[in-house]
Short mmCIF file of C-alpha atoms and ligand atoms in Angstrom, two decimals:
data_model
loop_
_atom_site.label_atom_id
_atom_site.label_comp_id
_atom_site.label_asym_id
_atom_site.label_seq_id
_atom_site.Cartn_x
_atom_site.Cartn_y
_atom_site.Cartn_z
CA MET Q 1 16.34 -108.16 -106.88
CA ARG Q 2 13.12 -106.26 -107.22
CA ILE Q 3 12.63 -103.11 -109.57
CA GLY Q 4 9.55 -101.12 -108.97
CA ARG Q 5 7.03 -100.08 -106.45
CA THR Q 6 8.30 -101.14 -102.88
CA LEU Q 7 6.75 -100.25 -99.64
CA PRO Q 8 9.11 -99.65 -96.78
CA PRO Q 9 8.00 -101.26 -93.62
CA ALA Q 10 7.72 -97.82 -91.72
CA ALA Q 11 8.16 -94.33 -93.09
CA THR Q 12 7.52 -90.70 -91.70
CA PRO Q 13 7.54 -88.19 -94.73
CA LEU Q 14 9.50 -85.09 -94.51
CA SER Q 15 8.60 -82.44 -96.75
CA PHE Q 16 10.83 -79.76 -98.38
CA GLY Q 17 9.43 -76.85 -96.11
CA GLU Q 18 10.57 -78.87 -93.22
CA ILE Q 19 13.96 -79.39 -94.32
CA LEU Q 20 14.28 -75.82 -95.34
CA SER Q 21 13.29 -74.88 -91.89
CA GLY Q 22 16.05 -77.26 -90.30
CA LEU Q 23 18.66 -75.11 -92.77
CA ARG Q 24 17.25 -71.99 -90.97
CA ALA Q 25 17.89 -73.48 -87.91
CA LEU Q 26 21.49 -74.22 -88.66
CA PHE Q 27 22.09 -70.58 -89.06
CA SER Q 28 19.94 -69.09 -86.01
CA GLY Q 29 21.95 -70.36 -83.24
CA ASP Q 30 19.77 -72.23 -80.60
CA ARG Q 31 16.45 -70.36 -81.16
CA ALA Q 32 14.73 -73.47 -83.07
CA LEU Q 33 15.94 -76.09 -79.95
CA GLU Q 34 14.31 -73.60 -77.42
CA ARG Q 35 11.25 -73.37 -79.48
CA PHE Q 36 11.09 -77.26 -79.65
CA GLU Q 37 11.91 -77.87 -75.99
CA GLY Q 38 9.30 -74.90 -74.90
CA GLU Q 39 6.50 -76.61 -77.17
CA LEU Q 40 7.31 -80.05 -75.89
CA ARG Q 41 7.09 -78.93 -72.11
CA GLU Q 42 3.82 -77.08 -72.77
CA TYR Q 43 2.22 -79.97 -74.74
CA TYR Q 44 3.25 -82.60 -72.14
CA ALA Q 45 2.47 -80.14 -69.34
CA THR Q 46 6.07 -81.36 -67.85
CA PRO Q 47 8.73 -78.95 -66.52
CA HIS Q 48 11.72 -81.01 -67.53
CA VAL Q 49 12.35 -81.63 -71.21
CA PHE Q 50 15.60 -82.82 -72.87
CA LEU Q 51 16.53 -83.32 -76.28
CA LEU Q 52 19.32 -85.89 -77.31
CA SER Q 53 21.16 -87.40 -80.47
CA SER Q 54 18.81 -90.39 -80.53
CA GLY Q 55 16.27 -92.29 -78.27
CA LYS Q 56 19.03 -94.90 -77.25
CA ALA Q 57 21.14 -91.72 -76.23
CA ALA Q 58 18.17 -90.38 -74.09
CA LEU Q 59 17.62 -93.77 -72.46
CA THR Q 60 21.42 -94.16 -71.53
CA VAL Q 61 21.24 -90.83 -70.08
CA ILE Q 62 18.01 -91.66 -68.16
CA LEU Q 63 19.73 -94.84 -66.87
CA SER Q 64 22.71 -92.87 -65.84
CA ALA Q 65 20.85 -90.47 -63.80
CA LEU Q 66 18.81 -93.20 -62.02
CA LYS Q 67 22.17 -95.27 -61.38
CA GLU Q 68 23.55 -92.06 -59.22
CA THR Q 69 21.06 -92.30 -56.93
CA GLY Q 70 20.21 -96.27 -56.96
CA ALA Q 71 22.17 -97.49 -54.06
CA GLY Q 72 24.36 -99.86 -55.92
CA ARG Q 73 21.16 -101.52 -57.76
CA ASP Q 74 22.62 -102.22 -61.17
CA GLU Q 75 19.96 -104.23 -63.10
CA VAL Q 76 17.41 -103.10 -65.72
CA VAL Q 77 14.22 -105.00 -66.41
CA ILE Q 78 13.31 -104.95 -69.88
CA PRO Q 79 10.78 -106.67 -72.30
CA ALA Q 80 12.29 -109.80 -73.83
CA TYR Q 81 10.92 -108.75 -77.08
CA THR Q 82 12.16 -105.35 -77.90
CA CYS Q 83 14.43 -103.12 -79.96
CA TYR Q 84 18.23 -104.01 -79.76
CA SER Q 85 19.08 -100.39 -78.99
CA VAL Q 86 17.54 -101.05 -75.43
CA ALA Q 87 19.87 -103.42 -74.45
CA ALA Q 88 22.65 -101.26 -75.91
CA ALA Q 89 21.56 -98.45 -73.79
CA VAL Q 90 21.71 -100.33 -70.73
CA THR Q 91 25.09 -101.93 -71.32
CA ARG Q 92 26.40 -98.69 -72.28
CA ALA Q 93 25.11 -96.99 -69.08
CA GLY Q 94 27.12 -99.80 -67.25
CA LEU Q 95 24.24 -101.82 -66.08
CA LYS Q 96 22.92 -105.21 -66.10
CA VAL Q 97 20.12 -106.31 -68.49
CA ARG Q 98 17.29 -108.65 -66.99
CA PRO Q 99 15.19 -109.53 -69.84
CA CYS Q 100 11.46 -110.24 -68.61
CA ASP Q 101 9.05 -112.53 -70.64
CA ILE Q 102 6.21 -111.12 -72.21
CA ASP Q 103 2.70 -112.13 -72.75
CA PRO Q 104 2.49 -112.79 -76.55
CA ARG Q 105 -1.27 -111.66 -76.77
CA THR Q 106 -0.52 -108.14 -75.46
CA LEU Q 107 3.37 -108.20 -76.23
CA ASP Q 108 3.25 -106.51 -72.56
CA TYR Q 109 5.17 -108.41 -69.54
CA ASP Q 110 4.16 -111.52 -68.49
CA TRP Q 111 3.02 -110.19 -64.97
CA ALA Q 112 3.85 -113.29 -63.34
CA ARG Q 113 7.32 -113.51 -64.78
CA LEU Q 114 7.72 -109.62 -64.03
CA ASP Q 115 7.24 -110.39 -59.86
CA GLU Q 116 10.09 -112.93 -60.43
CA ALA Q 117 12.15 -110.70 -62.12
CA LEU Q 118 11.59 -107.80 -59.47
CA ALA Q 119 12.33 -109.79 -56.50
CA GLY Q 120 16.07 -109.88 -55.58
CA GLY Q 121 16.73 -106.42 -54.50
CA HIS Q 122 19.13 -105.70 -57.39
CA VAL Q 123 16.50 -104.10 -59.91
CA LEU Q 124 17.23 -100.36 -60.53
CA CYS Q 125 14.48 -99.74 -62.82
CA ALA Q 126 11.95 -101.49 -65.07
CA VAL Q 127 11.13 -100.35 -68.70
CA SER Q 128 7.75 -100.28 -69.94
CA THR Q 129 7.40 -100.16 -73.61
CA HIS Q 130 4.63 -99.01 -76.16
CA ILE Q 131 5.95 -101.43 -78.77
CA PHE Q 132 4.50 -100.75 -82.06
CA GLY Q 133 2.75 -97.83 -80.67
CA LEU Q 134 0.56 -100.32 -78.61
CA PRO Q 135 0.17 -98.74 -74.89
CA ALA Q 136 1.72 -100.96 -72.48
CA ASP Q 137 0.11 -101.00 -68.84
CA VAL Q 138 2.64 -98.66 -66.97
CA GLU Q 139 0.04 -98.30 -64.26
CA ARG Q 140 0.28 -102.01 -63.43
CA LEU Q 141 3.99 -102.05 -63.67
CA ARG Q 142 4.18 -98.93 -61.29
CA GLU Q 143 2.08 -100.76 -58.71
CA ARG Q 144 4.40 -103.16 -58.57
CA ALA Q 145 7.50 -101.31 -58.93
CA VAL Q 146 6.66 -98.81 -56.44
CA ARG Q 147 6.80 -100.86 -53.62
CA ARG Q 148 10.00 -102.21 -54.24
CA GLY Q 149 11.65 -98.88 -54.66
CA VAL Q 150 12.08 -99.70 -58.26
CA ALA Q 151 11.75 -96.71 -60.93
CA VAL Q 152 9.75 -97.06 -64.09
CA VAL Q 153 11.11 -95.82 -67.39
CA GLU Q 154 8.48 -95.34 -69.99
CA ASP Q 155 9.96 -96.32 -73.41
CA ALA Q 156 7.56 -94.42 -75.67
CA ALA Q 157 10.24 -94.55 -78.50
CA GLN Q 158 7.68 -95.73 -81.02
CA ALA Q 159 4.69 -93.84 -79.26
CA MET Q 160 5.16 -90.11 -79.70
CA GLY Q 161 1.62 -88.35 -79.80
CA GLY Q 162 0.00 -91.48 -78.51
CA GLU Q 163 -2.61 -91.52 -75.95
CA ALA Q 164 -4.41 -94.18 -73.66
CA ARG Q 165 -7.48 -93.90 -71.58
CA GLY Q 166 -7.32 -90.08 -71.97
CA ARG Q 167 -3.65 -89.70 -70.92
CA LYS Q 168 -0.46 -88.54 -73.12
CA LEU Q 169 2.03 -91.65 -73.61
CA GLY Q 170 5.32 -90.36 -72.11
CA THR Q 171 3.69 -88.86 -69.29
CA LEU Q 172 3.04 -92.09 -67.14
CA GLY Q 173 6.19 -93.34 -66.00
CA ASP Q 174 8.75 -91.66 -63.63
CA VAL Q 175 10.65 -90.68 -66.77
CA ALA Q 176 10.13 -91.31 -70.58
CA LEU Q 177 11.83 -91.31 -74.04
CA PHE Q 178 10.65 -90.72 -77.23
CA SER Q 179 12.76 -91.46 -80.55
CA LEU Q 180 13.05 -89.26 -83.52
CA GLY Q 181 14.66 -91.76 -85.57
CA ARG Q 182 13.53 -93.16 -88.95
CA GLY Q 183 10.36 -94.95 -89.03
CA LYS Q 184 9.00 -93.96 -85.52
CA ALA Q 185 5.94 -91.97 -84.99
CA LEU Q 186 7.55 -88.53 -85.70
CA SER Q 187 10.77 -88.39 -87.24
CA THR Q 188 13.70 -85.64 -87.54
CA VAL Q 189 16.04 -88.17 -89.14
CA SER Q 190 17.56 -88.63 -85.76
CA GLY Q 191 17.02 -87.54 -82.00
CA GLY Q 192 15.50 -88.28 -78.59
CA VAL Q 193 13.62 -86.69 -76.22
CA ILE Q 194 13.29 -87.31 -72.43
CA LEU Q 195 10.51 -86.17 -70.14
CA THR Q 196 10.05 -86.19 -66.55
CA ARG Q 197 8.25 -84.33 -63.67
CA SER Q 198 10.53 -85.59 -60.84
CA ALA Q 199 12.82 -82.92 -59.94
CA THR Q 200 15.44 -84.90 -58.52
CA LEU Q 201 15.60 -86.96 -61.76
CA GLY Q 202 15.25 -83.63 -63.64
CA ALA Q 203 18.27 -82.08 -61.70
CA ALA Q 204 20.44 -85.16 -62.63
CA ILE Q 205 19.73 -85.69 -66.15
CA ASP Q 206 20.34 -81.80 -66.64
CA ARG Q 207 23.70 -82.37 -65.06
CA ILE Q 208 24.57 -85.56 -67.27
CA THR Q 209 23.12 -83.81 -70.49
CA LYS Q 210 25.04 -80.57 -70.00
CA ALA Q 211 28.37 -82.33 -70.03
CA LEU Q 212 27.64 -83.88 -73.46
CA PRO Q 213 28.61 -81.95 -76.68
CA ARG Q 214 25.86 -80.57 -78.83
CA GLU Q 215 25.54 -81.86 -82.51
CA GLY Q 216 26.96 -79.23 -84.74
CA TRP Q 217 27.58 -78.40 -88.39
CA CYS Q 218 29.06 -82.03 -89.29
CA GLU Q 219 26.05 -83.88 -87.86
CA GLY Q 220 23.68 -81.10 -89.49
CA VAL Q 221 25.12 -81.50 -92.91
CA ALA Q 222 24.99 -85.46 -92.32
CA ALA Q 223 21.40 -85.22 -91.13
CA LEU Q 224 20.45 -83.09 -94.30
CA SER Q 225 22.18 -85.18 -96.93
CA TYR Q 226 20.29 -88.00 -95.12
CA ALA Q 227 17.08 -85.99 -94.98
CA LEU Q 228 17.39 -85.20 -98.62
CA ALA Q 229 18.23 -88.49 -99.89
CA LEU Q 230 15.67 -90.17 -97.55
CA GLY Q 231 12.94 -87.64 -98.47
CA ALA Q 232 13.19 -88.93 -101.91
CA LEU Q 233 14.21 -92.75 -101.59
CA VAL Q 234 11.70 -93.67 -98.97
CA ARG Q 235 9.00 -93.13 -101.53
CA PRO Q 236 7.56 -96.49 -102.84
CA GLY Q 237 8.25 -95.51 -106.14
CA LEU Q 238 12.06 -95.41 -105.24
CA PHE Q 239 12.64 -97.63 -102.35
CA TRP Q 240 13.62 -100.51 -104.36
CA LEU Q 241 16.78 -98.75 -104.92
CA PRO Q 242 18.34 -98.11 -101.48
CA LYS Q 243 16.70 -101.63 -100.52
CA ALA Q 244 18.99 -103.21 -103.47
CA LEU Q 245 22.17 -101.40 -102.06
CA PRO Q 246 23.54 -104.22 -99.88
CA PHE Q 247 25.98 -101.65 -97.99
CA LEU Q 248 22.98 -99.34 -96.62
CA LYS Q 249 21.98 -102.32 -94.67
CA LEU Q 250 18.44 -101.32 -94.44
CA GLY Q 251 16.11 -103.14 -91.93
CA GLU Q 252 19.13 -104.93 -90.24
CA THR Q 253 18.96 -104.84 -86.49
CA VAL Q 254 22.19 -104.87 -84.72
CA TYR Q 255 23.43 -104.89 -81.17
CA ASP Q 256 26.00 -101.95 -80.80
CA PRO Q 257 26.76 -100.08 -77.64
CA HIS Q 258 29.06 -97.78 -79.09
CA PHE Q 259 26.55 -95.29 -80.59
CA ARG Q 260 27.08 -91.71 -80.41
CA MET Q 261 26.12 -89.54 -77.06
CA LYS Q 262 25.28 -85.93 -77.84
CA ARG Q 263 22.71 -83.28 -77.45
CA LEU Q 264 20.47 -82.95 -80.47
CA GLY Q 265 21.63 -80.54 -82.89
CA PRO Q 266 19.54 -77.47 -84.34
CA PHE Q 267 19.16 -78.88 -87.80
CA GLN Q 268 17.01 -81.72 -86.50
CA ALA Q 269 14.87 -79.17 -84.11
CA GLY Q 270 14.27 -76.94 -87.05
CA LEU Q 271 12.82 -80.46 -89.01
CA ALA Q 272 10.40 -80.48 -86.15
CA VAL Q 273 8.58 -77.26 -87.10
CA GLY Q 274 4.78 -78.04 -86.95
CA TRP Q 275 5.29 -81.47 -85.06
CA ARG Q 276 2.17 -81.21 -83.16
CA GLU Q 277 -0.12 -80.83 -86.26
CA LYS Q 278 2.06 -83.24 -88.19
CA LEU Q 279 1.67 -85.98 -85.73
CA ALA Q 280 -2.09 -85.60 -85.75
CA ARG Q 281 -2.25 -85.81 -89.48
CA LEU Q 282 -0.01 -88.75 -89.48
CA ARG Q 283 -1.88 -90.75 -86.54
CA ALA Q 284 -5.32 -89.96 -88.54
CA SER Q 285 -3.78 -91.60 -91.85
CA ARG Q 286 -1.97 -94.56 -89.76
CA LEU Q 287 -5.38 -95.15 -88.15
CA ARG Q 288 -7.26 -95.25 -91.80
CA ASN Q 289 -4.97 -98.00 -92.91
CA ALA Q 290 -4.96 -99.91 -89.90
CA SER Q 291 -8.66 -99.92 -89.51
CA PHE Q 292 -8.72 -101.07 -93.19
CA LEU Q 293 -6.60 -104.11 -92.46
CA GLU Q 294 -8.88 -104.68 -89.29
CA ARG Q 295 -11.98 -104.81 -91.43
CA ALA Q 296 -10.43 -107.06 -93.78
CA GLY Q 297 -10.32 -109.83 -91.11
CA LEU Q 298 -6.72 -109.07 -89.42
CA ALA Q 299 -7.56 -109.51 -86.06
CA PRO Q 300 -6.91 -106.40 -84.37
CA PRO Q 301 -4.30 -106.02 -81.32
CA PRO Q 302 -5.95 -105.86 -77.91
CA GLY Q 303 -7.06 -102.99 -75.86
CA GLU Q 304 -9.34 -100.17 -76.78
CA ASP Q 305 -6.76 -97.74 -77.25
CA ALA Q 306 -4.48 -100.26 -79.63
CA LEU Q 307 -5.67 -99.31 -83.22
CA VAL Q 308 -5.33 -95.41 -82.70
CA ASN Q 309 -1.93 -95.64 -81.68
CA LEU Q 310 -0.09 -98.04 -84.01
CA ILE Q 311 2.76 -97.21 -86.19
CA ARG Q 312 3.02 -100.86 -87.54
CA TYR Q 313 0.66 -103.37 -87.65
CA PRO Q 314 1.75 -106.50 -85.57
CA VAL Q 315 0.24 -109.94 -86.47
CA LEU Q 316 1.23 -113.41 -84.98
CA VAL Q 317 1.47 -116.11 -87.54
CA GLU Q 318 1.21 -119.38 -86.07
CA ASP Q 319 3.12 -121.69 -88.44
CA VAL Q 320 6.87 -120.67 -88.80
CA ALA Q 321 6.96 -121.91 -92.15
CA ARG Q 322 4.24 -119.98 -93.33
CA ARG Q 323 5.59 -116.85 -91.91
CA ARG Q 324 8.83 -117.47 -94.05
CA HIS Q 325 6.87 -117.76 -97.06
CA LEU Q 326 4.68 -115.14 -96.56
CA ILE Q 327 7.70 -112.87 -96.02
CA GLU Q 328 9.53 -114.10 -99.14
CA LYS Q 329 6.12 -113.26 -101.08
CA SER Q 330 6.02 -109.90 -99.43
CA GLU Q 331 9.61 -109.12 -100.88
CA GLU Q 332 8.85 -110.39 -104.33
CA ARG Q 333 5.71 -108.05 -104.53
CA GLY Q 334 7.23 -105.10 -102.58
CA LEU Q 335 4.58 -105.13 -99.81
CA GLY Q 336 6.96 -104.17 -96.84
CA VAL Q 337 5.91 -106.83 -94.52
CA GLY Q 338 8.62 -106.89 -92.18
CA ILE Q 339 9.64 -109.23 -89.34
CA ALA Q 340 10.46 -106.38 -86.78
CA TYR Q 341 13.26 -107.60 -84.46
CA PRO Q 342 15.17 -111.03 -85.61
CA GLU Q 343 15.49 -112.28 -81.99
CA ALA Q 344 14.48 -112.09 -78.56
CA VAL Q 345 16.95 -110.30 -76.15
CA THR Q 346 17.72 -113.36 -74.25
CA ARG Q 347 19.20 -114.57 -77.93
CA ILE Q 348 21.63 -111.75 -78.66
CA PRO Q 349 24.93 -113.09 -79.08
CA GLU Q 350 26.80 -110.20 -77.53
CA LEU Q 351 24.89 -110.69 -74.23
CA GLN Q 352 25.40 -114.03 -73.77
CA GLY Q 353 26.88 -114.41 -70.38
CA SER Q 354 26.23 -111.01 -69.09
CA MET Q 355 22.51 -111.01 -68.72
CA ALA Q 356 21.02 -111.11 -65.15
CA SER Q 357 18.50 -113.65 -66.43
CA GLY Q 358 18.55 -116.37 -68.79
CA ARG Q 359 15.54 -117.48 -70.94
CA ALA Q 360 12.28 -116.17 -72.15
CA PRO Q 361 10.24 -119.01 -74.08
CA GLN Q 362 7.17 -116.67 -75.00
CA ALA Q 363 9.52 -113.94 -76.43
CA GLU Q 364 11.57 -116.12 -78.31
CA GLN Q 365 8.27 -117.55 -79.84
CA VAL Q 366 7.02 -114.20 -80.54
CA ALA Q 367 10.30 -113.19 -82.33
CA GLU Q 368 9.55 -116.41 -84.66
CA ARG Q 369 6.23 -115.65 -85.37
CA ILE Q 370 5.53 -112.03 -85.52
CA VAL Q 371 5.23 -110.03 -88.61
CA SER Q 372 4.45 -106.16 -89.01
CA LEU Q 373 2.32 -104.70 -91.54
CA PRO Q 374 2.96 -101.15 -92.83
CA ILE Q 375 0.36 -98.66 -92.24
CA HIS Q 376 2.42 -95.15 -93.00
CA PRO Q 377 1.16 -92.42 -95.21
CA TYR Q 378 2.44 -93.78 -98.37
CA LEU Q 379 0.12 -96.57 -98.76
CA THR Q 380 -2.60 -96.69 -101.40
CA ARG Q 381 -5.88 -98.32 -101.04
CA ASP Q 382 -4.47 -100.70 -103.82
CA ASP Q 383 -1.14 -101.48 -101.43
CA LEU Q 384 -3.65 -102.12 -98.61
CA GLU Q 385 -5.58 -104.69 -100.80
CA ARG Q 386 -2.60 -106.35 -101.89
CA ILE Q 387 -1.41 -106.80 -98.58
CA VAL Q 388 -4.56 -108.48 -97.43
CA ALA Q 389 -4.66 -110.73 -100.91
CA LEU Q 390 -1.40 -111.75 -99.87
CA PHE Q 391 -2.61 -112.79 -96.10
CA ASN Q 392 -5.70 -114.46 -97.75
CA GLU Q 393 -3.42 -116.40 -100.26
CA GLU Q 394 -0.54 -117.53 -97.74
CA ILE Q 395 -2.60 -118.11 -94.49
CA GLY Q 396 -6.33 -117.00 -94.74
CA THR Q 397 -7.17 -114.00 -92.55
CA GLY Q 398 -9.11 -116.80 -90.66
CA GLY Q 399 -5.97 -118.58 -89.50
CA THR Q 400 -3.93 -115.74 -88.26
CA LEU Q 401 -3.45 -115.18 -84.74
CA HIS Q 402 -3.33 -111.93 -83.59
CA PRO Q 403 -2.13 -110.94 -80.24
CA GLY Q 404 -5.51 -110.33 -78.64
CA GLU Q 405 -7.30 -113.74 -79.85
CA ASP Q 406 -6.74 -116.19 -77.13
CA GLY Q 407 -5.81 -119.49 -78.00
CA ASN Q 408 -2.37 -121.14 -78.84
CA GLY Q 409 -0.20 -118.25 -78.77
CA THR Q 410 1.15 -119.15 -75.30
C1 PLP C 501 13.95 -96.92 -81.75
C2 PLP C 501 13.53 -97.55 -80.37
C3 PLP C 501 14.60 -97.12 -79.40
C4 PLP C 501 15.95 -96.36 -79.62
O1 PLP C 501 15.61 -94.97 -80.28
P1 PLP C 501 16.88 -94.59 -81.47
O2 PLP C 501 16.28 -93.27 -81.73
O3 PLP C 501 16.81 -95.45 -82.61
O4 PLP C 501 18.19 -94.71 -80.71
C5 PLP C 501 14.26 -97.49 -77.82
N1 PLP C 501 13.23 -98.55 -77.82
C6 PLP C 501 12.34 -98.81 -78.89
C7 PLP C 501 11.14 -99.60 -78.25
C8 PLP C 501 12.53 -98.27 -80.09
O5 PLP C 501 11.64 -98.77 -80.96
#
């Protein structure tokens, strides 16, 4: 066990002022919720905005709304390397997961595999994911989906505040979601947002959402304790402590479709006070850190808009044994280098036998080889230099293969 400066893999600081604003919101009825919703509507120029208890609750509501008009189609195409919550939401909505293989260079779909996945007439919708904040090619998916009557859900869970080719991430699909959970682009401890311009979909989502209970005092106080504890313990000077407590299960990835489905409570809406300015500050600080890693020789992700939107910095390490060693060393030195998701969706044990498709070799390889580097605002220049030094020692920055360099990643 390590005692001393330890970097969390991802972190979004919460200030005391924000926590006070959350507390005030607990006492002021619906005002904070209406304000947050109104600000989102304006910022995204989107008429239909909904606030849920988490990103996975938001995705479940979206899928349930699509299912109502889906004429019996029951499959959801998702990237085979993504957050386990995505698969859990599909199951929760009573639909079938169809994992589709990814391109290891972009972490977006392998487009040849996508065409196969969309064929067959059972696909209700396809999910386009800005993983680690890397903008996915939503337009390319749309072209393929529209002609087959397949809806496009934009999973912008990790990409709130992001932009690609001058357009805001979260406005590119038929409907989109953001997560406000821990370690996301913006965090209110927990929460989820749905955006859509479609009147039909908006009406269906409105109906489903209204039938859900709202988070009340109980969840508010729980989120408050979490915010206070986390606000302190996520700092690098103290993070070794929660990390050492096994029952907190920090950083563990579980597949669990039995999550809470509620509307967001006022405490979290209060925490979001000043979110636009905060997102801009967080983005600037992450970009500074990501640029440092890039200049130090870690190959940048592909695409002109990649670096500016990242919330973690993904790197593929070709040699699986070296990756293991790198992670061990990072743990010893408290550098916050993480593995992201432990397995491809196709390997989630609970889904065996119920998925609409079987293997995704490229996603399975990515799961074995990827590491994610922290770029959050708590990093100092010294931290960054130690991360780079670790890479130089273990791999040599020239030897890393980033999605974006071509070669033997496939
Ligand atoms: C975190 C995440 C989700 C789920 O959001 P929660 O708020 O944690 O439920 C969905 N998709 C992706 C890509 C995520 O990273």
